[in-house]
mmCIF file of C-alpha atoms in Angstrom:
data_model
loop_
_atom_site.group_PDB
_atom_site.id
_atom_site.type_symbol
_atom_site.label_atom_id
_atom_site.label_comp_id
_atom_site.label_asym_id
_atom_site.label_seq_id
_atom_site.Cartn_x
_atom_site.Cartn_y
_atom_site.Cartn_z
ATOM 1 C CA MET U 1356 -0.309 0.077 -0.835
ATOM 2 C CA LYS U 1357 2.034 3.178 -0.794
ATOM 3 C CA GLU U 1358 1.403 6.269 1.339
ATOM 4 C CA SER U 1359 0.823 10.411 0.813
ATOM 5 C CA SER U 1360 4.220 12.269 1.355
ATOM 6 C CA LEU U 1361 2.309 15.531 1.635
ATOM 7 C CA THR U 1362 0.594 17.051 4.381
ATOM 8 C CA SER U 1363 -2.738 18.187 3.523
ATOM 9 C CA GLU U 1364 -1.441 22.212 3.728
ATOM 10 C CA GLU U 1365 0.701 21.186 0.617
ATOM 11 C CA LYS U 1366 -1.950 19.077 -1.052
ATOM 12 C CA TYR U 1367 -4.206 22.007 -1.031
ATOM 13 C CA PHE U 1368 -1.321 24.945 -1.906
ATOM 14 C CA PHE U 1369 -0.144 22.609 -5.378
ATOM 15 C CA MET U 1370 -4.249 21.795 -6.321
ATOM 16 C CA ASN U 1371 -4.783 25.600 -5.942
ATOM 17 C CA GLU U 1372 -1.790 25.902 -8.455
ATOM 18 C CA ALA U 1373 -3.493 23.139 -10.279
ATOM 19 C CA ILE U 1374 -6.745 25.581 -10.415
ATOM 20 C CA LYS U 1375 -4.954 28.224 -11.523
ATOM 21 C CA GLU U 1376 -3.643 26.846 -14.760
ATOM 22 C CA ALA U 1377 -7.370 25.338 -15.523
ATOM 23 C CA HIS U 1378 -7.908 29.400 -15.471
ATOM 24 C CA LYS U 1379 -5.832 29.596 -18.066
ATOM 25 C CA ALA U 1380 -7.643 27.442 -20.488
ATOM 26 C CA LEU U 1381 -11.175 29.066 -19.676
ATOM 27 C CA ASP U 1382 -9.521 32.039 -21.040
ATOM 28 C CA LEU U 1383 -9.234 30.725 -24.551
ATOM 29 C CA ALA U 1384 -12.282 28.817 -24.362
ATOM 30 C CA GLU U 1385 -10.996 25.591 -23.555
ATOM 31 C CA VAL U 1386 -12.601 23.311 -21.171
ATOM 32 C CA PRO U 1387 -11.003 24.480 -17.815
ATOM 33 C CA ILE U 1388 -8.924 21.647 -16.663
ATOM 34 C CA GLY U 1389 -5.164 22.346 -15.328
ATOM 35 C CA ALA U 1390 -2.709 19.584 -13.915
ATOM 36 C CA ILE U 1391 0.933 20.271 -12.112
ATOM 37 C CA VAL U 1392 3.772 18.209 -11.568
ATOM 38 C CA VAL U 1393 5.571 18.809 -8.232
ATOM 39 C CA LEU U 1394 9.560 17.257 -7.204
ATOM 40 C CA ASP U 1395 11.042 17.703 -4.479
ATOM 41 C CA LYS U 1396 7.666 20.577 -3.001
ATOM 42 C CA GLN U 1397 8.811 22.567 -6.185
ATOM 43 C CA ILE U 1398 6.545 22.578 -9.095
ATOM 44 C CA ILE U 1399 8.564 21.307 -12.498
ATOM 45 C CA GLY U 1400 5.886 21.548 -14.764
ATOM 46 C CA ARG U 1401 2.841 22.894 -15.397
ATOM 47 C CA GLY U 1402 0.046 21.987 -18.021
ATOM 48 C CA TYR U 1403 -3.848 23.224 -18.919
ATOM 49 C CA ASN U 1404 -6.172 21.292 -21.504
ATOM 50 C CA LEU U 1405 -5.329 23.182 -25.478
ATOM 51 C CA ARG U 1406 -7.179 20.795 -27.468
ATOM 52 C CA GLU U 1407 -9.064 23.118 -29.717
ATOM 53 C CA THR U 1408 -6.346 26.090 -29.682
ATOM 54 C CA THR U 1409 -3.861 23.518 -30.977
ATOM 55 C CA GLN U 1410 -6.130 21.300 -32.983
ATOM 56 C CA ASN U 1411 -4.052 18.074 -30.874
ATOM 57 C CA ALA U 1412 -5.952 15.515 -29.817
ATOM 58 C CA LEU U 1413 -2.320 15.043 -27.314
ATOM 59 C CA LYS U 1414 -2.964 18.293 -25.547
ATOM 60 C CA HIS U 1415 -4.653 17.456 -22.051
ATOM 61 C CA ALA U 1416 -3.703 19.148 -19.061
ATOM 62 C CA GLU U 1417 -1.482 16.332 -18.045
ATOM 63 C CA MET U 1418 0.582 16.372 -20.646
ATOM 64 C CA THR U 1419 1.533 19.600 -21.026
ATOM 65 C CA ALA U 1420 2.807 18.889 -17.260
ATOM 66 C CA ILE U 1421 4.272 15.966 -18.060
ATOM 67 C CA GLU U 1422 6.229 17.078 -20.884
ATOM 68 C CA GLU U 1423 7.701 19.945 -19.544
ATOM 69 C CA ALA U 1424 8.136 18.596 -15.964
ATOM 70 C CA CYS U 1425 10.738 15.510 -18.687
ATOM 71 C CA SER U 1426 12.413 18.270 -20.323
ATOM 72 C CA ASN U 1427 13.177 20.789 -16.694
ATOM 73 C CA ILE U 1428 14.760 17.065 -14.957
ATOM 74 C CA GLY U 1429 16.383 15.670 -18.708
ATOM 75 C CA SER U 1430 14.535 12.421 -17.860
ATOM 76 C CA TRP U 1431 11.531 10.604 -19.173
ATOM 77 C CA ARG U 1432 11.350 9.267 -15.002
ATOM 78 C CA LEU U 1433 9.368 11.346 -13.124
ATOM 79 C CA GLU U 1434 10.308 9.265 -10.234
ATOM 80 C CA ASP U 1435 9.224 10.362 -6.200
ATOM 81 C CA ALA U 1436 7.084 12.734 -8.702
ATOM 82 C CA GLN U 1437 3.503 14.006 -7.917
ATOM 83 C CA LEU U 1438 1.106 15.297 -10.003
ATOM 84 C CA PHE U 1439 -2.514 17.039 -9.545
ATOM 85 C CA VAL U 1440 -4.738 17.436 -12.237
ATOM 86 C CA THR U 1441 -7.884 19.439 -11.535
ATOM 87 C CA LEU U 1442 -10.372 16.576 -12.953
ATOM 88 C CA GLU U 1443 -9.783 12.973 -12.594
ATOM 89 C CA PRO U 1444 -7.406 11.289 -15.305
ATOM 90 C CA CYS U 1445 -8.706 9.410 -18.550
ATOM 91 C CA PRO U 1446 -7.413 6.197 -19.523
ATOM 92 C CA MET U 1447 -4.284 8.701 -21.889
ATOM 93 C CA CYS U 1448 -3.385 10.284 -19.267
ATOM 94 C CA SER U 1449 -3.395 7.925 -16.290
ATOM 95 C CA GLY U 1450 -1.134 5.622 -19.000
ATOM 96 C CA ALA U 1451 0.889 8.816 -19.367
ATOM 97 C CA ILE U 1452 1.277 8.752 -15.387
ATOM 98 C CA LEU U 1453 2.439 5.473 -15.316
ATOM 99 C CA GLN U 1454 4.798 5.898 -18.419
ATOM 100 C CA SER U 1455 6.536 8.837 -16.703
ATOM 101 C CA ARG U 1456 6.582 6.721 -13.295
ATOM 102 C CA ILE U 1457 5.039 9.474 -11.313
ATOM 103 C CA GLU U 1458 4.523 7.907 -7.631
ATOM 104 C CA GLU U 1459 2.145 10.544 -6.056
ATOM 105 C CA VAL U 1460 -1.588 11.572 -8.107
ATOM 106 C CA TYR U 1461 -4.022 13.914 -6.683
ATOM 107 C CA PHE U 1462 -7.387 14.750 -8.475
ATOM 108 C CA GLY U 1463 -10.072 17.067 -7.541
ATOM 109 C CA ALA U 1464 -13.385 16.242 -9.646
ATOM 110 C CA PHE U 1465 -14.006 12.596 -10.401
ATOM 111 C CA ASP U 1466 -14.880 12.625 -14.642
ATOM 112 C CA LEU U 1467 -18.243 9.690 -14.406
ATOM 113 C CA LYS U 1468 -17.862 9.601 -18.087
ATOM 114 C CA ALA U 1469 -14.181 8.838 -19.014
ATOM 115 C CA GLY U 1470 -11.926 8.951 -16.206
ATOM 116 C CA ALA U 1471 -9.725 6.013 -15.448
ATOM 117 C CA CYS U 1472 -8.417 6.524 -11.948
ATOM 118 C CA GLY U 1473 -11.909 4.538 -10.577
ATOM 119 C CA SER U 1474 -14.672 5.557 -12.049
ATOM 120 C CA LEU U 1475 -14.805 3.339 -15.186
ATOM 121 C CA ILE U 1476 -11.251 1.692 -14.748
ATOM 122 C CA ASN U 1477 -8.528 2.129 -12.105
ATOM 123 C CA LEU U 1478 -5.531 2.526 -14.537
ATOM 124 C CA LEU U 1479 -3.464 3.783 -12.046
ATOM 125 C CA GLU U 1480 -4.125 1.050 -9.476
ATOM 126 C CA ASP U 1481 -4.101 -1.544 -11.261
ATOM 127 C CA THR U 1482 -0.506 -3.947 -10.236
ATOM 128 C CA ARG U 1483 -0.440 -6.101 -13.371
ATOM 129 C CA PHE U 1484 1.076 -3.479 -15.012
ATOM 130 C CA ASN U 1485 4.577 -2.318 -14.442
ATOM 131 C CA HIS U 1486 4.043 0.666 -12.087
ATOM 132 C CA TRP U 1487 1.496 1.555 -10.015
ATOM 133 C CA CYS U 1488 1.074 5.059 -7.357
ATOM 134 C CA TYR U 1489 -0.877 6.107 -4.454
ATOM 135 C CA VAL U 1490 -4.262 7.975 -5.844
ATOM 136 C CA GLU U 1491 -5.835 10.623 -3.389
ATOM 137 C CA SER U 1492 -9.656 11.766 -5.137
ATOM 138 C CA GLU U 1493 -11.803 14.967 -4.573
ATOM 139 C CA VAL U 1494 -9.090 17.848 -3.476
ATOM 140 C CA LEU U 1495 -10.689 20.540 -3.536
ATOM 141 C CA ALA U 1496 -13.027 18.475 -5.195
ATOM 142 C CA ASN U 1497 -16.214 21.063 -5.663
ATOM 143 C CA THR U 1498 -14.080 24.330 -6.689
ATOM 144 C CA CYS U 1499 -12.880 21.820 -9.414
ATOM 145 C CA ALA U 1500 -16.221 20.929 -10.422
ATOM 146 C CA ASP U 1501 -17.806 24.640 -10.212
ATOM 147 C CA LEU U 1502 -15.430 25.296 -12.606
ATOM 148 C CA LEU U 1503 -16.811 22.489 -15.126
ATOM 149 C CA SER U 1504 -20.421 23.178 -14.666
ATOM 150 C CA ASP U 1505 -20.090 26.724 -14.662
ATOM 151 C CA PHE U 1506 -18.517 26.311 -17.954
ATOM 152 C CA PHE U 1507 -20.915 23.258 -19.883
ATOM 153 C CA LYS U 1508 -23.766 25.841 -18.442
ATOM 154 C CA LYS U 1509 -22.296 28.889 -20.545
ATOM 155 C CA ILE U 1510 -21.823 27.152 -23.496
ATOM 156 C CA ARG U 1511 -25.840 25.753 -22.960
ATOM 157 C CA VAL U 1512 -26.721 29.062 -22.550
ATOM 158 C CA GLU U 1513 -25.205 30.852 -25.140
ATOM 159 C CA LYS U 1514 -26.383 27.346 -27.537
ATOM 160 C CA LYS U 1515 -30.217 28.690 -26.216
ATOM 161 C CA ARG U 1516 -29.799 31.583 -26.951
ATOM 162 C CA LYS U 1517 -28.814 31.900 -30.424
ATOM 163 C CA LYS U 1518 -31.110 29.395 -31.329
ATOM 164 C CA LYS U 1519 -33.815 31.893 -29.728
ATOM 165 C CA GLU U 1520 -32.244 34.688 -32.147
ATOM 166 C CA ILE U 1521 -32.412 32.142 -35.534
ATOM 167 C CA LEU U 1522 -36.183 31.348 -34.537
ATOM 168 C CA GLU U 1523 -36.741 35.076 -33.725
ATOM 169 C CA LYS U 1524 -35.488 36.105 -37.160
ATOM 170 C CA ASP U 1525 -37.385 33.158 -39.545
ATOM 171 C CA MET L 406 -19.511 -4.156 -34.751
ATOM 172 C CA LYS L 407 -17.640 -2.217 -36.766
ATOM 173 C CA GLU L 408 -15.742 -3.178 -39.559
ATOM 174 C CA SER L 409 -12.790 -2.979 -40.951
ATOM 175 C CA SER L 410 -12.256 -0.562 -44.498
ATOM 176 C CA LEU L 411 -9.673 -2.240 -46.068
ATOM 177 C CA THR L 412 -8.294 -4.855 -47.973
ATOM 178 C CA SER L 413 -5.681 -7.509 -46.814
ATOM 179 C CA GLU L 414 -2.958 -6.037 -49.428
ATOM 180 C CA GLU L 415 -3.719 -2.958 -48.084
ATOM 181 C CA LYS L 416 -3.033 -4.058 -44.598
ATOM 182 C CA TYR L 417 0.225 -6.100 -45.291
ATOM 183 C CA PHE L 418 1.058 -3.055 -47.135
ATOM 184 C CA PHE L 419 1.001 -0.146 -44.673
ATOM 185 C CA MET L 420 1.888 -2.561 -41.449
ATOM 186 C CA ASN L 421 5.140 -2.372 -43.952
ATOM 187 C CA GLU L 422 5.389 1.293 -43.327
ATOM 188 C CA ALA L 423 5.118 0.813 -39.154
ATOM 189 C CA ILE L 424 8.462 -1.753 -40.293
ATOM 190 C CA LYS L 425 10.136 0.975 -41.748
ATOM 191 C CA GLU L 426 9.110 3.079 -38.983
ATOM 192 C CA ALA L 427 10.575 1.091 -36.824
ATOM 193 C CA HIS L 428 14.106 0.171 -37.881
ATOM 194 C CA LYS L 429 14.476 4.432 -37.882
ATOM 195 C CA ALA L 430 14.466 3.280 -33.732
ATOM 196 C CA LEU L 431 15.764 0.740 -34.133
ATOM 197 C CA ASP L 432 18.520 2.696 -35.906
ATOM 198 C CA LEU L 433 19.157 4.654 -32.504
ATOM 199 C CA ALA L 434 19.040 1.629 -30.224
ATOM 200 C CA GLU L 435 15.609 2.633 -29.077
ATOM 201 C CA VAL L 436 13.018 -0.325 -28.617
ATOM 202 C CA PRO L 437 11.910 -1.135 -32.191
ATOM 203 C CA ILE L 438 8.640 0.034 -32.746
ATOM 204 C CA GLY L 439 6.877 2.432 -35.489
ATOM 205 C CA ALA L 440 3.049 3.320 -36.279
ATOM 206 C CA ILE L 441 1.589 5.140 -38.970
ATOM 207 C CA VAL L 442 -1.618 6.813 -39.492
ATOM 208 C CA VAL L 443 -3.591 6.251 -42.749
ATOM 209 C CA LEU L 444 -6.426 8.846 -44.105
ATOM 210 C CA ASP L 445 -8.173 8.531 -47.015
ATOM 211 C CA LYS L 446 -5.239 5.771 -48.021
ATOM 212 C CA GLN L 447 -2.584 8.217 -47.631
ATOM 213 C CA ILE L 448 -0.277 8.081 -44.570
ATOM 214 C CA ILE L 449 -1.160 10.883 -42.892
ATOM 215 C CA GLY L 450 1.592 10.874 -39.597
ATOM 216 C CA ARG L 451 4.802 8.655 -38.409
ATOM 217 C CA GLY L 452 6.420 7.716 -35.545
ATOM 218 C CA TYR L 453 8.887 5.641 -34.017
ATOM 219 C CA ASN L 454 9.597 5.061 -30.618
ATOM 220 C CA LEU L 455 12.073 7.749 -29.235
ATOM 221 C CA ARG L 456 11.673 7.817 -25.325
ATOM 222 C CA GLU L 457 15.910 7.895 -24.895
ATOM 223 C CA THR L 458 16.869 9.639 -27.211
ATOM 224 C CA THR L 459 14.562 12.858 -25.841
ATOM 225 C CA GLN L 460 14.499 11.801 -22.462
ATOM 226 C CA ASN L 461 10.198 12.525 -22.577
ATOM 227 C CA ALA L 462 7.857 9.815 -21.335
ATOM 228 C CA LEU L 463 5.435 10.166 -23.877
ATOM 229 C CA LYS L 464 7.037 10.058 -27.369
ATOM 230 C CA HIS L 465 5.935 6.514 -28.346
ATOM 231 C CA ALA L 466 5.845 5.869 -31.581
ATOM 232 C CA GLU L 467 1.988 6.217 -31.464
ATOM 233 C CA MET L 468 1.599 9.164 -30.174
ATOM 234 C CA THR L 469 4.302 10.648 -32.275
ATOM 235 C CA ALA L 470 2.718 9.491 -35.107
ATOM 236 C CA ILE L 471 -1.379 10.626 -34.032
ATOM 237 C CA GLU L 472 0.086 14.360 -33.535
ATOM 238 C CA GLU L 473 1.646 14.315 -36.955
ATOM 239 C CA ALA L 474 -2.072 13.366 -38.227
ATOM 240 C CA CYS L 475 -3.475 15.681 -36.495
ATOM 241 C CA SER L 476 -0.827 18.817 -37.786
ATOM 242 C CA ASN L 477 -0.991 17.547 -41.487
ATOM 243 C CA ILE L 478 -4.967 18.103 -41.694
ATOM 244 C CA GLY L 479 -5.250 20.081 -39.337
ATOM 245 C CA SER L 480 -7.949 18.928 -36.424
ATOM 246 C CA TRP L 481 -7.655 16.605 -32.792
ATOM 247 C CA ARG L 482 -10.399 14.686 -35.358
ATOM 248 C CA LEU L 483 -8.816 12.011 -36.560
ATOM 249 C CA GLU L 484 -12.469 10.780 -37.450
ATOM 250 C CA ASP L 485 -12.058 7.201 -40.654
ATOM 251 C CA ALA L 486 -8.407 7.188 -39.888
ATOM 252 C CA GLN L 487 -6.566 3.711 -39.632
ATOM 253 C CA LEU L 488 -3.714 3.748 -37.181
ATOM 254 C CA PHE L 489 -1.236 0.154 -37.390
ATOM 255 C CA VAL L 490 2.001 0.004 -35.580
ATOM 256 C CA THR L 491 4.138 -3.120 -34.826
ATOM 257 C CA LEU L 492 3.324 -3.277 -31.115
ATOM 258 C CA GLU L 493 -0.072 -4.090 -29.370
ATOM 259 C CA PRO L 494 -0.392 -0.249 -28.227
ATOM 260 C CA CYS L 495 -0.307 0.477 -23.965
ATOM 261 C CA PRO L 496 -3.077 2.137 -22.098
ATOM 262 C CA MET L 497 -1.256 5.865 -22.946
ATOM 263 C CA CYS L 498 -1.462 4.591 -26.920
ATOM 264 C CA SER L 499 -4.553 3.835 -26.585
ATOM 265 C CA GLY L 500 -5.869 6.306 -24.897
ATOM 266 C CA ALA L 501 -4.423 8.771 -27.359
ATOM 267 C CA ILE L 502 -6.298 6.229 -30.337
ATOM 268 C CA LEU L 503 -10.061 7.098 -28.237
ATOM 269 C CA GLN L 504 -9.462 10.715 -27.793
ATOM 270 C CA SER L 505 -8.308 11.616 -31.479
ATOM 271 C CA ARG L 506 -11.345 9.560 -32.460
ATOM 272 C CA ILE L 507 -9.085 7.049 -34.794
ATOM 273 C CA GLU L 508 -11.675 4.453 -36.460
ATOM 274 C CA GLU L 509 -9.624 1.403 -37.322
ATOM 275 C CA VAL L 510 -6.856 -0.349 -35.381
ATOM 276 C CA TYR L 511 -4.065 -2.951 -36.826
ATOM 277 C CA PHE L 512 -1.313 -3.524 -34.643
ATOM 278 C CA GLY L 513 1.719 -6.889 -34.746
ATOM 279 C CA ALA L 514 2.560 -8.771 -31.709
ATOM 280 C CA PHE L 515 0.544 -8.702 -28.834
ATOM 281 C CA ASP L 516 2.326 -7.266 -25.542
ATOM 282 C CA LEU L 517 1.511 -9.544 -23.103
ATOM 283 C CA LYS L 518 3.062 -7.468 -19.790
ATOM 284 C CA ALA L 519 1.573 -3.936 -21.107
ATOM 285 C CA GLY L 520 -0.998 -4.575 -23.935
ATOM 286 C CA ALA L 521 -4.326 -2.526 -23.772
ATOM 287 C CA CYS L 522 -5.492 -4.132 -26.744
ATOM 288 C CA GLY L 523 -6.319 -7.224 -25.047
ATOM 289 C CA SER L 524 -3.485 -8.492 -23.316
ATOM 290 C CA LEU L 525 -4.047 -6.782 -19.795
ATOM 291 C CA ILE L 526 -7.093 -4.717 -20.907
ATOM 292 C CA ASN L 527 -9.070 -3.700 -23.872
ATOM 293 C CA LEU L 528 -9.509 -0.096 -24.026
ATOM 294 C CA LEU L 529 -10.122 -0.114 -27.484
ATOM 295 C CA GLU L 530 -13.408 -2.422 -27.437
ATOM 296 C CA ASP L 531 -14.519 -1.053 -24.394
ATOM 297 C CA THR L 532 -18.310 0.900 -25.268
ATOM 298 C CA ARG L 533 -18.327 2.353 -21.729
ATOM 299 C CA PHE L 534 -16.013 5.136 -23.336
ATOM 300 C CA ASN L 535 -17.153 8.046 -25.659
ATOM 301 C CA HIS L 536 -15.261 5.847 -28.378
ATOM 302 C CA TRP L 537 -14.765 2.600 -29.590
ATOM 303 C CA CYS L 538 -12.291 1.423 -32.769
ATOM 304 C CA TYR L 539 -12.421 -2.188 -35.078
ATOM 305 C CA VAL L 540 -9.495 -3.663 -33.902
ATOM 306 C CA GLU L 541 -6.795 -6.118 -35.435
ATOM 307 C CA SER L 542 -3.994 -8.225 -34.417
ATOM 308 C CA GLU L 543 -1.433 -10.259 -35.564
ATOM 309 C CA VAL L 544 -0.689 -8.222 -38.680
ATOM 310 C CA LEU L 545 2.276 -9.680 -40.013
ATOM 311 C CA ALA L 546 3.105 -10.321 -36.246
ATOM 312 C CA ASN L 547 6.408 -12.493 -36.652
ATOM 313 C CA THR L 548 8.331 -9.742 -38.923
ATOM 314 C CA CYS L 549 7.187 -7.280 -36.007
ATOM 315 C CA ALA L 550 8.070 -9.970 -32.861
ATOM 316 C CA ASP L 551 11.243 -10.896 -34.449
ATOM 317 C CA LEU L 552 12.486 -7.355 -34.562
ATOM 318 C CA LEU L 553 11.640 -6.695 -30.928
ATOM 319 C CA SER L 554 13.491 -10.138 -29.603
ATOM 320 C CA ASP L 555 16.198 -9.664 -31.457
ATOM 321 C CA PHE L 556 16.688 -6.443 -29.803
ATOM 322 C CA PHE L 557 16.650 -7.146 -26.226
ATOM 323 C CA LYS L 558 18.576 -10.255 -27.081
ATOM 324 C CA LYS L 559 21.664 -8.171 -28.656
ATOM 325 C CA ILE L 560 21.435 -6.139 -25.107
ATOM 326 C CA ARG L 561 20.808 -9.720 -22.896
ATOM 327 C CA VAL L 562 24.480 -10.811 -25.101
ATOM 328 C CA GLU L 563 25.796 -7.099 -24.981
ATOM 329 C CA LYS L 564 25.409 -7.287 -20.946
ATOM 330 C CA LYS L 565 26.922 -10.503 -20.440
ATOM 331 C CA ARG L 566 29.984 -9.907 -22.380
ATOM 332 C CA LYS L 567 30.653 -6.404 -20.284
ATOM 333 C CA LYS L 568 29.879 -8.633 -17.300
ATOM 334 C CA LYS L 569 32.963 -11.378 -18.479
ATOM 335 C CA GLU L 570 34.821 -8.319 -19.142
ATOM 336 C CA ILE L 571 34.363 -7.016 -15.688
ATOM 337 C CA LEU L 572 35.245 -10.374 -14.016
ATOM 338 C CA GLU L 573 38.060 -10.861 -16.267
ATOM 339 C CA LYS L 574 39.467 -7.967 -15.134
ATOM 340 C CA ASP L 575 39.341 -8.339 -11.179
#
């Protein structure tokens, strides 16, 4: 059984940094998800969702944060590192966490439709793979979830408004 | 039930192109795995394993091929595309295939220790996710598997030789 190496204060501090990244996505009208990678209490990688802006299917927050972390320490092995992300990682990002040997994963909201850390499958704690992680869910869950639900609510309101506009023109 | 859109000849032709990519990895002493993405019978993305050379945990063959394909068509949606890869995709690459909405996946050898398309889990045919694929395994399987087993055999021989050299010096 793996254990957390961080205090509650550290967890909240670092999740708030991931939330700051999610706001950068929001500023670009991207689904607001943010992530950071931490090593020895220092942030070594940051990322936010950029799928629409880059038109690149791989540009999830976690992927950019992991890529930056590898580049910063000059190694693909992020052993002893922690990853913080506002939403439960999908299969791609969970796989990237396993590939990069990240030790601890903290996420905010559960993703019941696509989550791979407990919701639909549980990749990070599957001991048949050659690496597995300590996983902690629902760190600042409400703040992370509200960011997403507010975003999707605004999209629905905007769609409704446009539909009404078209109907009124006809 | 999804179906293949390619003839046997086309499958062999494209898997041979993925094998050519695997040889590029081999030339750099990387684990020889190669991949291509095909759309309308044209290759729109190519990639080979570059994990050690780049020291980037994300640089699997499939990831580079998908990234190049997105860049070439200017969209993160690779709908109607096929991916060919010499080894069964891992969870990260299988997740990337789902994220990019690739329609058909053809792989060479099974990866019994880390494969996510039938070996340990079956991500690409899990209909609980918002996308799933047609999957065909063991296309030119022996050629793809031999590339890998020859590579690891050479590494073992080299390690043995070095160990002997050290023992003889002592």
